[in-house]
Every structure is written in structure tokens, then in C-alpha cells.
Amino acid sequence: MNKAMIWSRSSVLMAVIIGILGLVPAGEAAAATIRVPTDYSTIQKAIDVAGKGDMVQVSQGTYYENITLKEGVTLEGGWNKDFSSRDISAYVTTLDGSSNKGWVVLGANEATLDGFTVINGTEAVLEDNTTTGAGINCESTSPTIINNIIKANEPGGIYCSGCSAIIKNNVITNNKQAGINVEKGSSPKIEGNIIRDNNDAGIRTGDMPASQLEVRNNILNNNRAGIDAQSATGTINNNIIYENREAGIRCSITPLNIINNTITANGQAGINVQDPAAVPTMKNNIITHNKDAGIRSGGQGYSYNLLFDNNLTENCDPYYLWCVRRQYGGYEDEESYLDRGGIIADPLYVDAVNHDYHLRPGSPAIDAGDPDPGFNDANFGPSLGASINDMGAYGGPFTIPEERKANDSPQANAGSLQQVYVADKVILDGSGSSDPNGDAITYHWEFVSRPEASRAELEDPTTTVNSAFRADAPGDYVVRLIVKDRWGKASDPHSVTITALLNHPPTANADEVDSQFSVGDTVTLYGIGSNDPDGDPLTYRWEILSRPPGSGAVLSDVNSSDPMLMLDRSGSYAVQLVVNDGKADSPPDMVYVSTIHQAVDGKRNVPADYPTIQMAIDAANPGDDIIVQKGIYHENIIIDKYINLIGIGWPEIDGGSAEGNVNTVSIAYLGERAGKIEGFIVTGGGLGPRGHGIYVWDSSPEITNNKVTGNRHNSIGIHGKAAQTGNTKIHNNLIYDNGVGIGNGLGSNAHIYNNQIYNNHIVGVGSRGGAIPRIEGNAIYGNHIGVGAREPASPRIKGNQIFDNVFGITISPLSTMEIFAGEDIVIENNLIINNSQRGISITSFNLSKVIILNNTIDSNNQRAWEQGGGVLFGWPHAGKFTAILENNIITNNREFGIGNYTGTEWVPVSGATIINNYNNVWNNDKDYGGCDLSDTENAGKCLQAGDKDISQDPLFVSVDSIKNGNYFLSQQDSGQDFNSPSVDAGSKDAAGLGLGSYTTRTDKAGDTGIVDMGYHYPKAPLP
């Protein structure tokens, strides 16, 4: 007779005895409590004898068993020896499966496992060569697993196949593979667990059919990936997913809702959507400090998320394109992410170092989620502010309530003292009020006092942050503000005084004089545009502040509204107007009058002849030189004729650094007769995307020997048709500390050479809109991107030294706009070194053919960024373009020398077509990267060495007197002991490639015969 039959008969006998004794009502079975080891020596014996609804209590200790749960039976650990007290932390009850192969606990429907430490499950091979194991195995069963520690099991902590288990409030750690493995149509509820330190994902999904997840309020830390949901749909809400070695969340199929999670400091993307065709819903998340993008999803599926410092962007300014794109995996621009409710800002965690990801009061994530009421916050704390969704794990309707330690009083701030005038509308501002606990506050305004004659009333005194009133009498108005938090706790009052004056000061308006005049002309000045807000009559007071040398000019009537001025000498006249309303003077206003005359020797002097540069330009004849002496000129200059602007002693032109599309110097529609700008400091270009230090449209100026710095967006921008801009020469300038160093757009074709372009926040030299700039012989360093393209453009990048940028060269046409293939992009004979992430990056958005010849690409990506290295083709998707690599030296780069992104493991594709030959690719972490050659199914798509590629030490030698002179090639003819393997190893004749007058030799002899691989130094700067 087997044990199961004995236990079954015993159960029947016990039921009969209970019925005879009348211990339970007829028709009901009493739930029994069975104790181990008091009643049974092993847990399994107790389970076997238990019936549905029974409780098996297990006292502290270690039980070397592999147990099978039973339907409807609760197994409860954490009891002390005499079962008088239960504390799962103090009375540890361990199930140790090391005595047998396989799982430690086998699940059962409606069974509960509560309060155990489950360890040492092992993987076992079954008769059909399949495997089994795990700490808890729930194959086709759906138990409740709560309050357990599940650690050091193999292959994983919990295995869920075809199950609907409830997995709640467990610690799942240090398992050989996944913490929880879900597959084959499972639908578990995974809530409130700590899942950490597992060798595979914290939660992993596997074999199809797709499972449906409900993952809520978990902490996932230091797993391979946080949640690998590639075979699952469902919801992922209110989890904290941090410091996992790969992605925070990885997914491939939909529908999948990823809402109100905090995802931070993971080793790859915060959220990585593996299949470009999948569009999960990603909403109300805080995603920060991930090593790759915050969201990598092909530009789809996300709204109302806060992203910050992903992809090594640190505290970058979201006004800069690169800052935005790198958060979103190559997508979005400075405005489009805002249209999706996105925020790029520090979320203000309470203590990220110690992993407290609650929000501090004042966080930009508070009340910033989707305003749909279905996402409203439900629990305060942990949520802060009003009821609108707080982004992150502590916002929304599914947070776990937290008890607040204290409720401090809010603080009212009624704003600053104001001086206004009678009849003005006064706006009161309480926005400086705050609550130290982060609660939403309500506002209560009231008058403390007002002038005796006033009948003013406050607008909306008890609802809004701003109240208002109309000052109807002169005198002081004192207004008090009290604020209350959501719990009704009030602040101390704060008052503000508004003083209303009876008289508005007048405004002088000395109209500009539009016409130009000659000596002997009489000019009428117009002050009639002056005004007084109170309607008081005005008196006028004109004064000539400056005249040309020798002038005796006077005004016809200094007290007239419209006096006349006779011009008796050539030059410039400055006249000031002040008006008075009988009570007060206005601020002064100026008008300038200049004469047209032939300049001596074609030169006009500023400030000797003209007080402003613009006045000199306006008075000039075509071909004149305008000589500007040292000084600061606060002007926005328009050059609309052929003149040369020459600075002496580095005069500074400051355009004012305005918010909009403001240019410090504008040159437009002059074609080839655009003159020269030389010898200036040009600063203060506006912040708008079309704001410039020097703006060039359909013109070909020469811009040389200037310092162009401190322009909020573009330093120099060249735009317009190639025929009109093709003779633009920008050379020998220092271009630094701007947003963009030099921008090229709308088909322009400038020649940019021999400049130092450094420390610009976005890009050193950028191209867009079909531009074909010639970028030659520049030193480009310390920028975010050295040379870049954000729309289809075809730069010719030759002979530059591009170093110490974040990205050396990045060709990434605007996000989703795979518009067209332009002319070939040429990257030839550049020294591309020590860029912190990539040397050359040709992203998947490019469609143009790329030709990469004779570059030395060395020591890039020293931060070992996963998608960094020497040259990367594709990313964030596989490329569709063709690239030719010949005669390059690609050495000492971290991650890879040459990489071709070929999609994800779930969606592998061919990638860009790479024709590589005659390169020396040596000593990179991986010389050729992009896919796994051991993957025999897809190995044919992998980038491999070309037939003529070599992999040998190039034997670099240094010339200390030359900037970056460490990349000459060892050659016996120039005095070294050995010949570099890269000498005479290229594809063609050096002269035929235009490199015969350049050198790789320390004795500066030109390259002859077959071209040497790598960068050739110039013998002299470009003319």
C-alpha cells in the first residue's frame, strides 16, 4: 500500500471521527492547523495529510526537502519553536533543496507559500532531455507566493509556465539565471517584490505563446536586465528599476503599458523596444542616468515622461539638439519632445546615492504626468502636489500608501514691492509660496489696507496663485496672503505693499531719420511721437550731443516738437530729446543723422567719424573700408552693400544675447560682392535657432582672423544657394564657446579652413538642408560633436584634426526624416583621436553614400560606451546606405574599431553595405563589431576584415613641435629603425589621391608611390 493511500484513508477516518463527535456543523469541514515538526517530522508529510483550507505551520530551522504544494493548503514559515510567536525575520525557516536535483518547491493551484527562505534548487535533466528546476516551480499551477526569500537557485528563482501565480512581497536574489522566469502564456501578478543580484533578468519572459504580465510596485536592482518582457504583453506600473547591468526594461511585442516607473542608472537603455514595429505605451515614467538612451523605441509610443542624464549627457541643456536626441535614442528635436509632454530635467530625487527615489518638493515631475483623471495620484504620500499624476514610481493610482513623518506649515510669499500708477491693473504673484512637504497649496488673498478714497476689490481672492486689482487712487495698498496645504494647515501671513503714484512719466520718441543727406541739407527732426499716458501736455528739450569736427550746426528751436538741423559738415550728428509733462522728465531718446560723402582713401573711421558701426555702413559707398577701433559696440549690424569691416585692437560687437532669432552681424543678398570681416570679437547672437553671431544669406564674404564667441546659438551661419555662397571663405578664426561653431544650411557651399573651432556646446561645424561645405585643415576639439549633420547634407571633411570631442564626426539627418540620398559624403585624411565616445558615427537616418579614406582613427571611446568606438555604421537602427573604407588606420579604440549595427537579437537585419579594404585595424577591443560571428544563422551579415585589410602595430612616431604630432609613421628613410606596415600599403597612388604634397614622415618629405595608410600631415597651412 503506498503512502498516498494511507494519507488519504487517514483523512477520511479523521473526518468521520470529527463528524461523530459533532465538533463542526453538518456539511462543513473545519480548517485544520498542522505543525512541523510538532505534528509531523517533515513538511511534505504535513502537506500530504492536509486538506483544502488547512494551514501547515513550520517552525524555524532548515529543512532539507523538495516539497510539492497541495491545492488549497497554506504553508506558513517563520514560527518559533513552541508556535507562540511568528516573525519571519527572527525565526528563519529555510527550505534547502540541495539533497536532491530539481526544484525546491513545486506549486499547486490555490496553494500558498508564505514566509520561507527557499535555497539551492538545482537544474535536473528529465528522461525526455528537457530540464526542470528553480527555487519554486509553477508549471501549469497558480499558487500564491508571499513574504519569502528565494535565493541561490538554478536555473532561476521562480519558474512560471502556463501559470497565473500571485508573487508578492518576496526577496528574490542571487539566482543563477532569472529571478522570475515567465513563459508559455502565463499571467502572473508580480507585486511588491525586491528582485536583485540575479545573473539573468530580474523578470524574464520566454517561450511563446506570449505571457501577460502584471508587474507593480517592485524594486529590481543589479540583475542582467531589470524586466525582459520580450515575450509578454500586459502592464508594468510603479516599479523602481535601477543599476541593472543591461536595459531597465526590454520589450518586443504589444500591447504593453509601461506607466509610472522610475528607471535609473541601468547599463543600457532605460526602456529598449527591440522590434521597431512594436509600439508599447510608455507614459509618466522617470528615466534617468541610464548608460544608453532613456527610451529607445524608434520615436514611437511615449508621452509625459521625464528623462535626464541618459546616454552620458549629464546635466545637458535640452535646448541643444544632441541633448534631446541622445535621451530618445536618436529621435526628437528641441521642440518635438515638448509636444509629447516630455521633460528633460533633474527629477530631484531625495537621495539617489542611497537609492531613495522619492521626489523632493519642487521636483519638475510633480503634477507633470498625463492630466487624464485616470492617471491621477491616489495616495499622499508618497505622491506630492495636487492630484494630477506625479511622474515616476511614487505617482499615479497604484502607489502604496505611506505615512508622512510630519506635516510642516506651508510658507506664503505675496511677492515683491511694486510701484504702479493710478488706473494700472496690479497683478499679485504668490508663486514664491511653497510647502516644505511638497503638498499642493491653496491661496487666500485679502486687503490689509488701501487708500481712503479707494474702492478697489481683489479678483479671485481665494482660488489662484495670482490675484489682481485696479489701483483707483494714489497711495499704498497692503495685501496679505495666507496659503494652506491639502490637509488644511495654514501658513503665517505674508504681506506686500503696492504704491500707486498719480502721475505717469512721459516717454520721449525722437523718430529715426530714414533718408541719407548731403552737406548743406536741412533735416527736420520729429519728436511728435512722444507721449504721456495721463494725457498731460508735453514740453520738448532737444540737445546736440555730438557734431562732426568743425561743425557749428545748431537746432532751429530746441523747444519745438519738430526742430530743423542744417548739416554744415560731412559726418555724423547725435541729437538727444527729453520731454516733460509738467511734473517729471522722460528718459532721453537719441536720433543720429549722417551725411553721404566720398570717404578719404575709401576709409570711414569708427568712432572718430561715426559713433556706431551701423552709421558708418549706412554712409559708406560700395568698396569702402570701415575701420573700427578697440571698444565695445552694442549693435546689431546689417551689411547690405559691398564693404570691408576691419577691426583694430579687437573691437567687440555685442548683439545683446536676446532670446529670439537675433543676429549680431547680418550679411544678405550680396552674392560674391560681400566684402570682408576681419579683426573683431563677435558675440551676443540670439538664442533662437536662427540667431547668429554672423549670419550669411546668399552671399560670399571672407570672414578671417576674428574671435567669434559667446553666441547663444550659432556663431557663424552660411545659408543659401551654392552659386551665391560658393566663394565664402571662413579661415584663421577662433570660434569657441557658442552653441554651434559654424552652421551650413539650405544648399550653401562655404570653404571653411584653418580655423580653431573648440568648446562649442552643440557642434563645431554643422550641416543641414542640402549644404555641401568644404571643411579643411581645421583644428576641431572640445565640442560635443566635432563635425555633424542633422539633415541630409554632404560635407567634404578633409585634412582636419578632430579630437577631444564627445563625438568626432556624426552624420545623423533629422530623426525620422529619411528623406533622400544626397551627394556623396567624403571623410578624407583626417586625424580623429581621443573623442570620448565615437570617432565617426554614420547613423541609420543617413541614406547618402559615405567615402572614408586615409584617416587615422585612434583611441576613441575611452569611457567604453557600448555603442562607441572608432567607426559605427547604423544605430539606432540598421543602416541602408553604402560606405567605402580604404587606407585608414583604426587603432586602440574601446569596444570596436569598425562596427556595423545589424539590429537586435530578435530582429536581425543586414545593416549598411560596407566595402572595406586596405585598412590597418589593430588593437581595438573588437576590431570588427556589430554581430556575433558564432551565430551561424546570421554570421553572413557580420562585418569582417576586407581581403587587403591588415591588423598590425602601425608604429606611430612623434614630432613634439607639431600639435597632435604623435601619428607620423616609422620609416627608415626618415631615420627610424623600422618601416611601419602601413607605409606603401594603401590602394592607389598618393599623387592620384591628392596626398603627394602631404606627409607621414618625420622629415616632412611628401608621400610618393603607393599611398601610405592613415592621416597625412600638411607641409603648410592651406592658402
PDB file of C-alpha atoms in Angstrom, residues 681-897:
ATOM      1  CA  ILE A 681      35.283  89.852 -31.381  1.00  0.00           C
ATOM      2  CA  VAL A 682      31.708  88.984 -32.375  1.00  0.00           C
ATOM      3  CA  THR A 683      29.412  87.995 -29.534  1.00  0.00           C
ATOM      4  CA  GLY A 684      25.830  88.174 -28.285  1.00  0.00           C
ATOM      5  CA  GLY A 685      23.960  86.383 -31.080  1.00  0.00           C
ATOM      6  CA  GLY A 686      20.431  85.406 -30.029  1.00  0.00           C
ATOM      7  CA  LEU A 687      19.188  82.149 -28.569  1.00  0.00           C
ATOM      8  CA  GLY A 688      16.675  81.377 -31.322  1.00  0.00           C
ATOM      9  CA  PRO A 689      17.502  78.633 -33.828  1.00  0.00           C
ATOM     10  CA  ARG A 690      18.155  81.341 -36.423  1.00  0.00           C
ATOM     11  CA  GLY A 691      20.125  83.572 -34.078  1.00  0.00           C
ATOM     12  CA  HIS A 692      23.771  84.111 -35.102  1.00  0.00           C
ATOM     13  CA  GLY A 693      26.930  85.948 -34.316  1.00  0.00           C
ATOM     14  CA  ILE A 694      27.472  86.342 -38.071  1.00  0.00           C
ATOM     15  CA  TYR A 695      24.592  85.452 -40.394  1.00  0.00           C
ATOM     16  CA  VAL A 696      25.240  84.999 -44.112  1.00  0.00           C
ATOM     17  CA  TRP A 697      22.442  84.614 -46.667  1.00  0.00           C
ATOM     18  CA  ASP A 698      23.056  84.251 -50.415  1.00  0.00           C
ATOM     19  CA  SER A 699      26.410  85.964 -50.013  1.00  0.00           C
ATOM     20  CA  SER A 700      30.096  85.036 -50.168  1.00  0.00           C
ATOM     21  CA  PRO A 701      32.022  87.117 -47.627  1.00  0.00           C
ATOM     22  CA  GLU A 702      35.512  86.481 -46.381  1.00  0.00           C
ATOM     23  CA  ILE A 703      35.475  86.062 -42.596  1.00  0.00           C
ATOM     24  CA  THR A 704      39.005  85.915 -41.282  1.00  0.00           C
ATOM     25  CA  ASN A 705      41.051  86.484 -38.150  1.00  0.00           C
ATOM     26  CA  ASN A 706      38.081  87.011 -35.829  1.00  0.00           C
ATOM     27  CA  LYS A 707      37.179  85.710 -32.401  1.00  0.00           C
ATOM     28  CA  VAL A 708      33.570  84.582 -32.593  1.00  0.00           C
ATOM     29  CA  THR A 709      32.425  83.595 -29.124  1.00  0.00           C
ATOM     30  CA  GLY A 710      29.583  83.767 -26.648  1.00  0.00           C
ATOM     31  CA  ASN A 711      26.783  83.498 -29.202  1.00  0.00           C
ATOM     32  CA  ARG A 712      23.860  81.666 -27.672  1.00  0.00           C
ATOM     33  CA  HIS A 713      23.036  79.578 -30.728  1.00  0.00           C
ATOM     34  CA  ASN A 714      25.035  79.897 -33.961  1.00  0.00           C
ATOM     35  CA  SER A 715      28.426  81.516 -34.132  1.00  0.00           C
ATOM     36  CA  ILE A 716      28.566  81.760 -37.939  1.00  0.00           C
ATOM     37  CA  GLY A 717      25.803  80.538 -40.246  1.00  0.00           C
ATOM     38  CA  ILE A 718      26.013  80.297 -44.034  1.00  0.00           C
ATOM     39  CA  HIS A 719      22.740  79.726 -45.865  1.00  0.00           C
ATOM     40  CA  GLY A 720      21.544  79.965 -49.432  1.00  0.00           C
ATOM     41  CA  LYS A 721      22.275  78.763 -52.926  1.00  0.00           C
ATOM     42  CA  ALA A 722      25.628  77.262 -53.797  1.00  0.00           C
ATOM     43  CA  ALA A 723      26.062  79.799 -56.624  1.00  0.00           C
ATOM     44  CA  GLN A 724      25.719  82.668 -54.138  1.00  0.00           C
ATOM     45  CA  THR A 725      27.680  81.173 -51.225  1.00  0.00           C
ATOM     46  CA  GLY A 726      30.306  79.128 -53.058  1.00  0.00           C
ATOM     47  CA  ASN A 727      33.065  81.725 -52.631  1.00  0.00           C
ATOM     48  CA  THR A 728      32.528  82.163 -48.891  1.00  0.00           C
ATOM     49  CA  LYS A 729      35.877  81.881 -47.127  1.00  0.00           C
ATOM     50  CA  ILE A 730      35.957  81.339 -43.374  1.00  0.00           C
ATOM     51  CA  HIS A 731      39.531  80.969 -42.242  1.00  0.00           C
ATOM     52  CA  ASN A 732      42.012  81.617 -39.454  1.00  0.00           C
ATOM     53  CA  ASN A 733      39.324  82.394 -36.895  1.00  0.00           C
ATOM     54  CA  LEU A 734      38.945  81.346 -33.276  1.00  0.00           C
ATOM     55  CA  ILE A 735      35.391  80.048 -32.884  1.00  0.00           C
ATOM     56  CA  TYR A 736      34.612  78.954 -29.345  1.00  0.00           C
ATOM     57  CA  ASP A 737      32.041  78.835 -26.550  1.00  0.00           C
ATOM     58  CA  ASN A 738      28.998  79.146 -28.804  1.00  0.00           C
ATOM     59  CA  GLY A 739      26.019  76.870 -29.249  1.00  0.00           C
ATOM     60  CA  VAL A 740      27.065  75.946 -32.804  1.00  0.00           C
ATOM     61  CA  GLY A 741      30.502  76.836 -34.126  1.00  0.00           C
ATOM     62  CA  ILE A 742      29.767  77.119 -37.851  1.00  0.00           C
ATOM     63  CA  GLY A 743      26.420  76.137 -39.356  1.00  0.00           C
ATOM     64  CA  ASN A 744      25.830  75.423 -43.038  1.00  0.00           C
ATOM     65  CA  GLY A 745      22.334  75.184 -44.496  1.00  0.00           C
ATOM     66  CA  LEU A 746      19.958  75.470 -47.440  1.00  0.00           C
ATOM     67  CA  GLY A 747      22.373  74.343 -50.127  1.00  0.00           C
ATOM     68  CA  SER A 748      25.316  76.510 -49.070  1.00  0.00           C
ATOM     69  CA  ASN A 749      28.832  75.712 -50.204  1.00  0.00           C
ATOM     70  CA  ALA A 750      31.310  77.573 -47.989  1.00  0.00           C
ATOM     71  CA  HIS A 751      35.030  76.902 -47.722  1.00  0.00           C
ATOM     72  CA  ILE A 752      35.920  76.557 -44.023  1.00  0.00           C
ATOM     73  CA  TYR A 753      39.634  76.179 -43.410  1.00  0.00           C
ATOM     74  CA  ASN A 754      42.495  76.747 -40.969  1.00  0.00           C
ATOM     75  CA  ASN A 755      40.216  77.683 -38.079  1.00  0.00           C
ATOM     76  CA  GLN A 756      40.360  76.632 -34.459  1.00  0.00           C
ATOM     77  CA  ILE A 757      36.826  75.555 -33.560  1.00  0.00           C
ATOM     78  CA  TYR A 758      36.513  74.497 -29.954  1.00  0.00           C
ATOM     79  CA  ASN A 759      34.324  74.207 -26.859  1.00  0.00           C
ATOM     80  CA  ASN A 760      31.044  74.787 -28.690  1.00  0.00           C
ATOM     81  CA  HIS A 761      28.124  73.231 -26.885  1.00  0.00           C
ATOM     82  CA  ILE A 762      26.334  71.520 -29.778  1.00  0.00           C
ATOM     83  CA  VAL A 763      28.640  71.061 -32.754  1.00  0.00           C
ATOM     84  CA  GLY A 764      31.862  72.542 -34.073  1.00  0.00           C
ATOM     85  CA  VAL A 765      30.830  72.533 -37.741  1.00  0.00           C
ATOM     86  CA  GLY A 766      27.274  71.508 -38.621  1.00  0.00           C
ATOM     87  CA  SER A 767      25.452  70.964 -41.906  1.00  0.00           C
ATOM     88  CA  ARG A 768      21.809  70.688 -42.912  1.00  0.00           C
ATOM     89  CA  GLY A 769      19.396  71.356 -45.746  1.00  0.00           C
ATOM     90  CA  GLY A 770      21.487  70.009 -48.638  1.00  0.00           C
ATOM     91  CA  ALA A 771      24.592  72.012 -47.748  1.00  0.00           C
ATOM     92  CA  ILE A 772      27.920  70.902 -49.236  1.00  0.00           C
ATOM     93  CA  PRO A 773      30.562  72.709 -47.174  1.00  0.00           C
ATOM     94  CA  ARG A 774      34.275  72.129 -47.676  1.00  0.00           C
ATOM     95  CA  ILE A 775      35.740  71.663 -44.203  1.00  0.00           C
ATOM     96  CA  GLU A 776      39.529  71.525 -44.495  1.00  0.00           C
ATOM     97  CA  GLY A 777      42.558  71.861 -42.293  1.00  0.00           C
ATOM     98  CA  ASN A 778      40.773  72.913 -39.110  1.00  0.00           C
ATOM     99  CA  ALA A 779      41.511  72.016 -35.508  1.00  0.00           C
ATOM    100  CA  ILE A 780      38.133  70.941 -34.114  1.00  0.00           C
ATOM    101  CA  TYR A 781      38.162  70.000 -30.449  1.00  0.00           C
ATOM    102  CA  GLY A 782      36.296  70.157 -27.169  1.00  0.00           C
ATOM    103  CA  ASN A 783      32.866  70.323 -28.822  1.00  0.00           C
ATOM    104  CA  HIS A 784      30.051  67.905 -28.188  1.00  0.00           C
ATOM    105  CA  ILE A 785      30.124  66.880 -31.860  1.00  0.00           C
ATOM    106  CA  GLY A 786      33.158  67.898 -33.866  1.00  0.00           C
ATOM    107  CA  VAL A 787      31.568  67.789 -37.328  1.00  0.00           C
ATOM    108  CA  GLY A 788      27.908  66.875 -37.736  1.00  0.00           C
ATOM    109  CA  ALA A 789      24.879  66.866 -39.994  1.00  0.00           C
ATOM    110  CA  ARG A 790      21.289  66.950 -38.701  1.00  0.00           C
ATOM    111  CA  GLU A 791      19.502  66.923 -42.073  1.00  0.00           C
ATOM    112  CA  PRO A 792      20.529  65.499 -45.446  1.00  0.00           C
ATOM    113  CA  ALA A 793      23.770  67.260 -46.323  1.00  0.00           C
ATOM    114  CA  SER A 794      27.019  66.267 -47.992  1.00  0.00           C
ATOM    115  CA  PRO A 795      30.015  67.785 -46.229  1.00  0.00           C
ATOM    116  CA  ARG A 796      33.530  67.303 -47.589  1.00  0.00           C
ATOM    117  CA  ILE A 797      35.644  66.759 -44.481  1.00  0.00           C
ATOM    118  CA  LYS A 798      39.347  66.763 -45.358  1.00  0.00           C
ATOM    119  CA  GLY A 799      42.624  67.277 -43.586  1.00  0.00           C
ATOM    120  CA  ASN A 800      41.222  68.221 -40.187  1.00  0.00           C
ATOM    121  CA  GLN A 801      42.382  67.297 -36.725  1.00  0.00           C
ATOM    122  CA  ILE A 802      39.234  66.292 -34.827  1.00  0.00           C
ATOM    123  CA  PHE A 803      39.995  65.435 -31.230  1.00  0.00           C
ATOM    124  CA  ASP A 804      38.772  65.581 -27.644  1.00  0.00           C
ATOM    125  CA  ASN A 805      35.120  65.958 -28.622  1.00  0.00           C
ATOM    126  CA  VAL A 806      32.405  63.640 -27.365  1.00  0.00           C
ATOM    127  CA  PHE A 807      31.713  62.534 -30.947  1.00  0.00           C
ATOM    128  CA  GLY A 808      34.274  63.241 -33.639  1.00  0.00           C
ATOM    129  CA  ILE A 809      32.084  63.134 -36.759  1.00  0.00           C
ATOM    130  CA  THR A 810      28.364  62.350 -36.627  1.00  0.00           C
ATOM    131  CA  ILE A 811      26.183  62.211 -39.730  1.00  0.00           C
ATOM    132  CA  SER A 812      22.622  61.949 -38.408  1.00  0.00           C
ATOM    133  CA  PRO A 813      19.943  63.517 -40.626  1.00  0.00           C
ATOM    134  CA  LEU A 814      16.958  64.739 -38.664  1.00  0.00           C
ATOM    135  CA  SER A 815      15.473  61.898 -36.622  1.00  0.00           C
ATOM    136  CA  THR A 816      12.695  60.193 -38.532  1.00  0.00           C
ATOM    137  CA  MET A 817      13.343  62.063 -41.780  1.00  0.00           C
ATOM    138  CA  GLU A 818      14.966  59.539 -44.116  1.00  0.00           C
ATOM    139  CA  ILE A 819      14.241  61.972 -46.934  1.00  0.00           C
ATOM    140  CA  PHE A 820      16.731  61.340 -49.707  1.00  0.00           C
ATOM    141  CA  ALA A 821      20.277  60.404 -50.530  1.00  0.00           C
ATOM    142  CA  GLY A 822      22.360  63.481 -51.236  1.00  0.00           C
ATOM    143  CA  GLU A 823      25.738  63.737 -52.882  1.00  0.00           C
ATOM    144  CA  ASP A 824      28.487  61.525 -51.510  1.00  0.00           C
ATOM    145  CA  ILE A 825      29.792  62.401 -48.059  1.00  0.00           C
ATOM    146  CA  VAL A 826      33.593  62.448 -48.083  1.00  0.00           C
ATOM    147  CA  ILE A 827      35.696  61.979 -44.938  1.00  0.00           C
ATOM    148  CA  GLU A 828      39.303  62.035 -46.070  1.00  0.00           C
ATOM    149  CA  ASN A 829      42.718  62.432 -44.467  1.00  0.00           C
ATOM    150  CA  ASN A 830      41.566  63.453 -41.005  1.00  0.00           C
ATOM    151  CA  LEU A 831      43.187  62.762 -37.664  1.00  0.00           C
ATOM    152  CA  ILE A 832      40.286  61.610 -35.465  1.00  0.00           C
ATOM    153  CA  ILE A 833      41.558  60.867 -31.984  1.00  0.00           C
ATOM    154  CA  ASN A 834      40.609  60.815 -28.311  1.00  0.00           C
ATOM    155  CA  ASN A 835      36.920  61.555 -28.810  1.00  0.00           C
ATOM    156  CA  SER A 836      35.220  60.270 -25.705  1.00  0.00           C
ATOM    157  CA  GLN A 837      32.551  58.121 -27.380  1.00  0.00           C
ATOM    158  CA  ARG A 838      32.864  57.702 -31.146  1.00  0.00           C
ATOM    159  CA  GLY A 839      35.350  58.695 -33.772  1.00  0.00           C
ATOM    160  CA  ILE A 840      32.953  58.522 -36.742  1.00  0.00           C
ATOM    161  CA  SER A 841      29.227  57.784 -36.496  1.00  0.00           C
ATOM    162  CA  ILE A 842      27.056  57.404 -39.595  1.00  0.00           C
ATOM    163  CA  THR A 843      23.587  56.813 -38.179  1.00  0.00           C
ATOM    164  CA  SER A 844      20.724  54.830 -39.630  1.00  0.00           C
ATOM    165  CA  PHE A 845      18.958  58.040 -40.718  1.00  0.00           C
ATOM    166  CA  ASN A 846      21.580  58.708 -43.387  1.00  0.00           C
ATOM    167  CA  LEU A 847      20.930  57.468 -46.930  1.00  0.00           C
ATOM    168  CA  SER A 848      23.898  59.039 -48.730  1.00  0.00           C
ATOM    169  CA  LYS A 849      26.971  57.117 -49.802  1.00  0.00           C
ATOM    170  CA  VAL A 850      29.913  57.683 -47.456  1.00  0.00           C
ATOM    171  CA  ILE A 851      33.558  57.567 -48.539  1.00  0.00           C
ATOM    172  CA  ILE A 852      36.092  57.277 -45.713  1.00  0.00           C
ATOM    173  CA  LEU A 853      39.700  57.420 -46.939  1.00  0.00           C
ATOM    174  CA  ASN A 854      43.128  57.799 -45.349  1.00  0.00           C
ATOM    175  CA  ASN A 855      42.055  58.743 -41.850  1.00  0.00           C
ATOM    176  CA  THR A 856      43.807  57.838 -38.630  1.00  0.00           C
ATOM    177  CA  ILE A 857      41.141  56.950 -36.067  1.00  0.00           C
ATOM    178  CA  ASP A 858      42.773  56.219 -32.750  1.00  0.00           C
ATOM    179  CA  SER A 859      41.956  55.961 -29.039  1.00  0.00           C
ATOM    180  CA  ASN A 860      38.307  56.944 -29.203  1.00  0.00           C
ATOM    181  CA  ASN A 861      35.656  55.870 -26.658  1.00  0.00           C
ATOM    182  CA  GLN A 862      37.902  55.772 -23.639  1.00  0.00           C
ATOM    183  CA  ARG A 863      34.736  55.769 -21.488  1.00  0.00           C
ATOM    184  CA  ALA A 864      33.942  52.358 -23.052  1.00  0.00           C
ATOM    185  CA  TRP A 865      30.423  53.313 -24.106  1.00  0.00           C
ATOM    186  CA  GLU A 866      28.661  50.248 -25.504  1.00  0.00           C
ATOM    187  CA  GLN A 867      27.884  51.775 -28.898  1.00  0.00           C
ATOM    188  CA  GLY A 868      31.137  53.712 -29.029  1.00  0.00           C
ATOM    189  CA  GLY A 869      34.385  53.031 -30.814  1.00  0.00           C
ATOM    190  CA  GLY A 870      36.284  54.045 -33.905  1.00  0.00           C
ATOM    191  CA  VAL A 871      33.669  53.937 -36.682  1.00  0.00           C
ATOM    192  CA  LEU A 872      29.996  52.978 -36.251  1.00  0.00           C
ATOM    193  CA  PHE A 873      27.565  52.463 -39.128  1.00  0.00           C
ATOM    194  CA  GLY A 874      23.853  52.401 -38.355  1.00  0.00           C
ATOM    195  CA  TRP A 875      22.262  52.871 -34.936  1.00  0.00           C
ATOM    196  CA  PRO A 876      19.691  53.292 -33.582  1.00  0.00           C
ATOM    197  CA  HIS A 877      18.553  51.057 -36.458  1.00  0.00           C
ATOM    198  CA  ALA A 878      20.434  49.188 -39.126  1.00  0.00           C
ATOM    199  CA  GLY A 879      21.715  51.431 -41.909  1.00  0.00           C
ATOM    200  CA  LYS A 880      20.530  51.329 -45.524  1.00  0.00           C
ATOM    201  CA  PHE A 881      23.464  53.160 -47.090  1.00  0.00           C
ATOM    202  CA  THR A 882      26.786  52.159 -48.635  1.00  0.00           C
ATOM    203  CA  ALA A 883      30.120  53.073 -47.092  1.00  0.00           C
ATOM    204  CA  ILE A 884      33.609  52.683 -48.535  1.00  0.00           C
ATOM    205  CA  LEU A 885      36.556  52.427 -46.122  1.00  0.00           C
ATOM    206  CA  GLU A 886      40.033  52.425 -47.608  1.00  0.00           C
ATOM    207  CA  ASN A 887      43.534  53.283 -46.464  1.00  0.00           C
ATOM    208  CA  ASN A 888      42.541  54.051 -42.866  1.00  0.00           C
ATOM    209  CA  ILE A 889      44.445  53.283 -39.679  1.00  0.00           C
ATOM    210  CA  ILE A 890      41.905  52.357 -36.983  1.00  0.00           C
ATOM    211  CA  THR A 891      43.605  51.542 -33.713  1.00  0.00           C
ATOM    212  CA  ASN A 892      43.280  51.445 -29.932  1.00  0.00           C
ATOM    213  CA  ASN A 893      39.562  52.225 -29.799  1.00  0.00           C
ATOM    214  CA  ARG A 894      37.427  50.848 -26.974  1.00  0.00           C
ATOM    215  CA  GLU A 895      34.513  48.479 -27.798  1.00  0.00           C
ATOM    216  CA  PHE A 896      35.267  48.185 -31.526  1.00  0.00           C
ATOM    217  CA  GLY A 897      37.325  49.569 -34.373  1.00  0.00           C
TER     218      GLY A 897
END
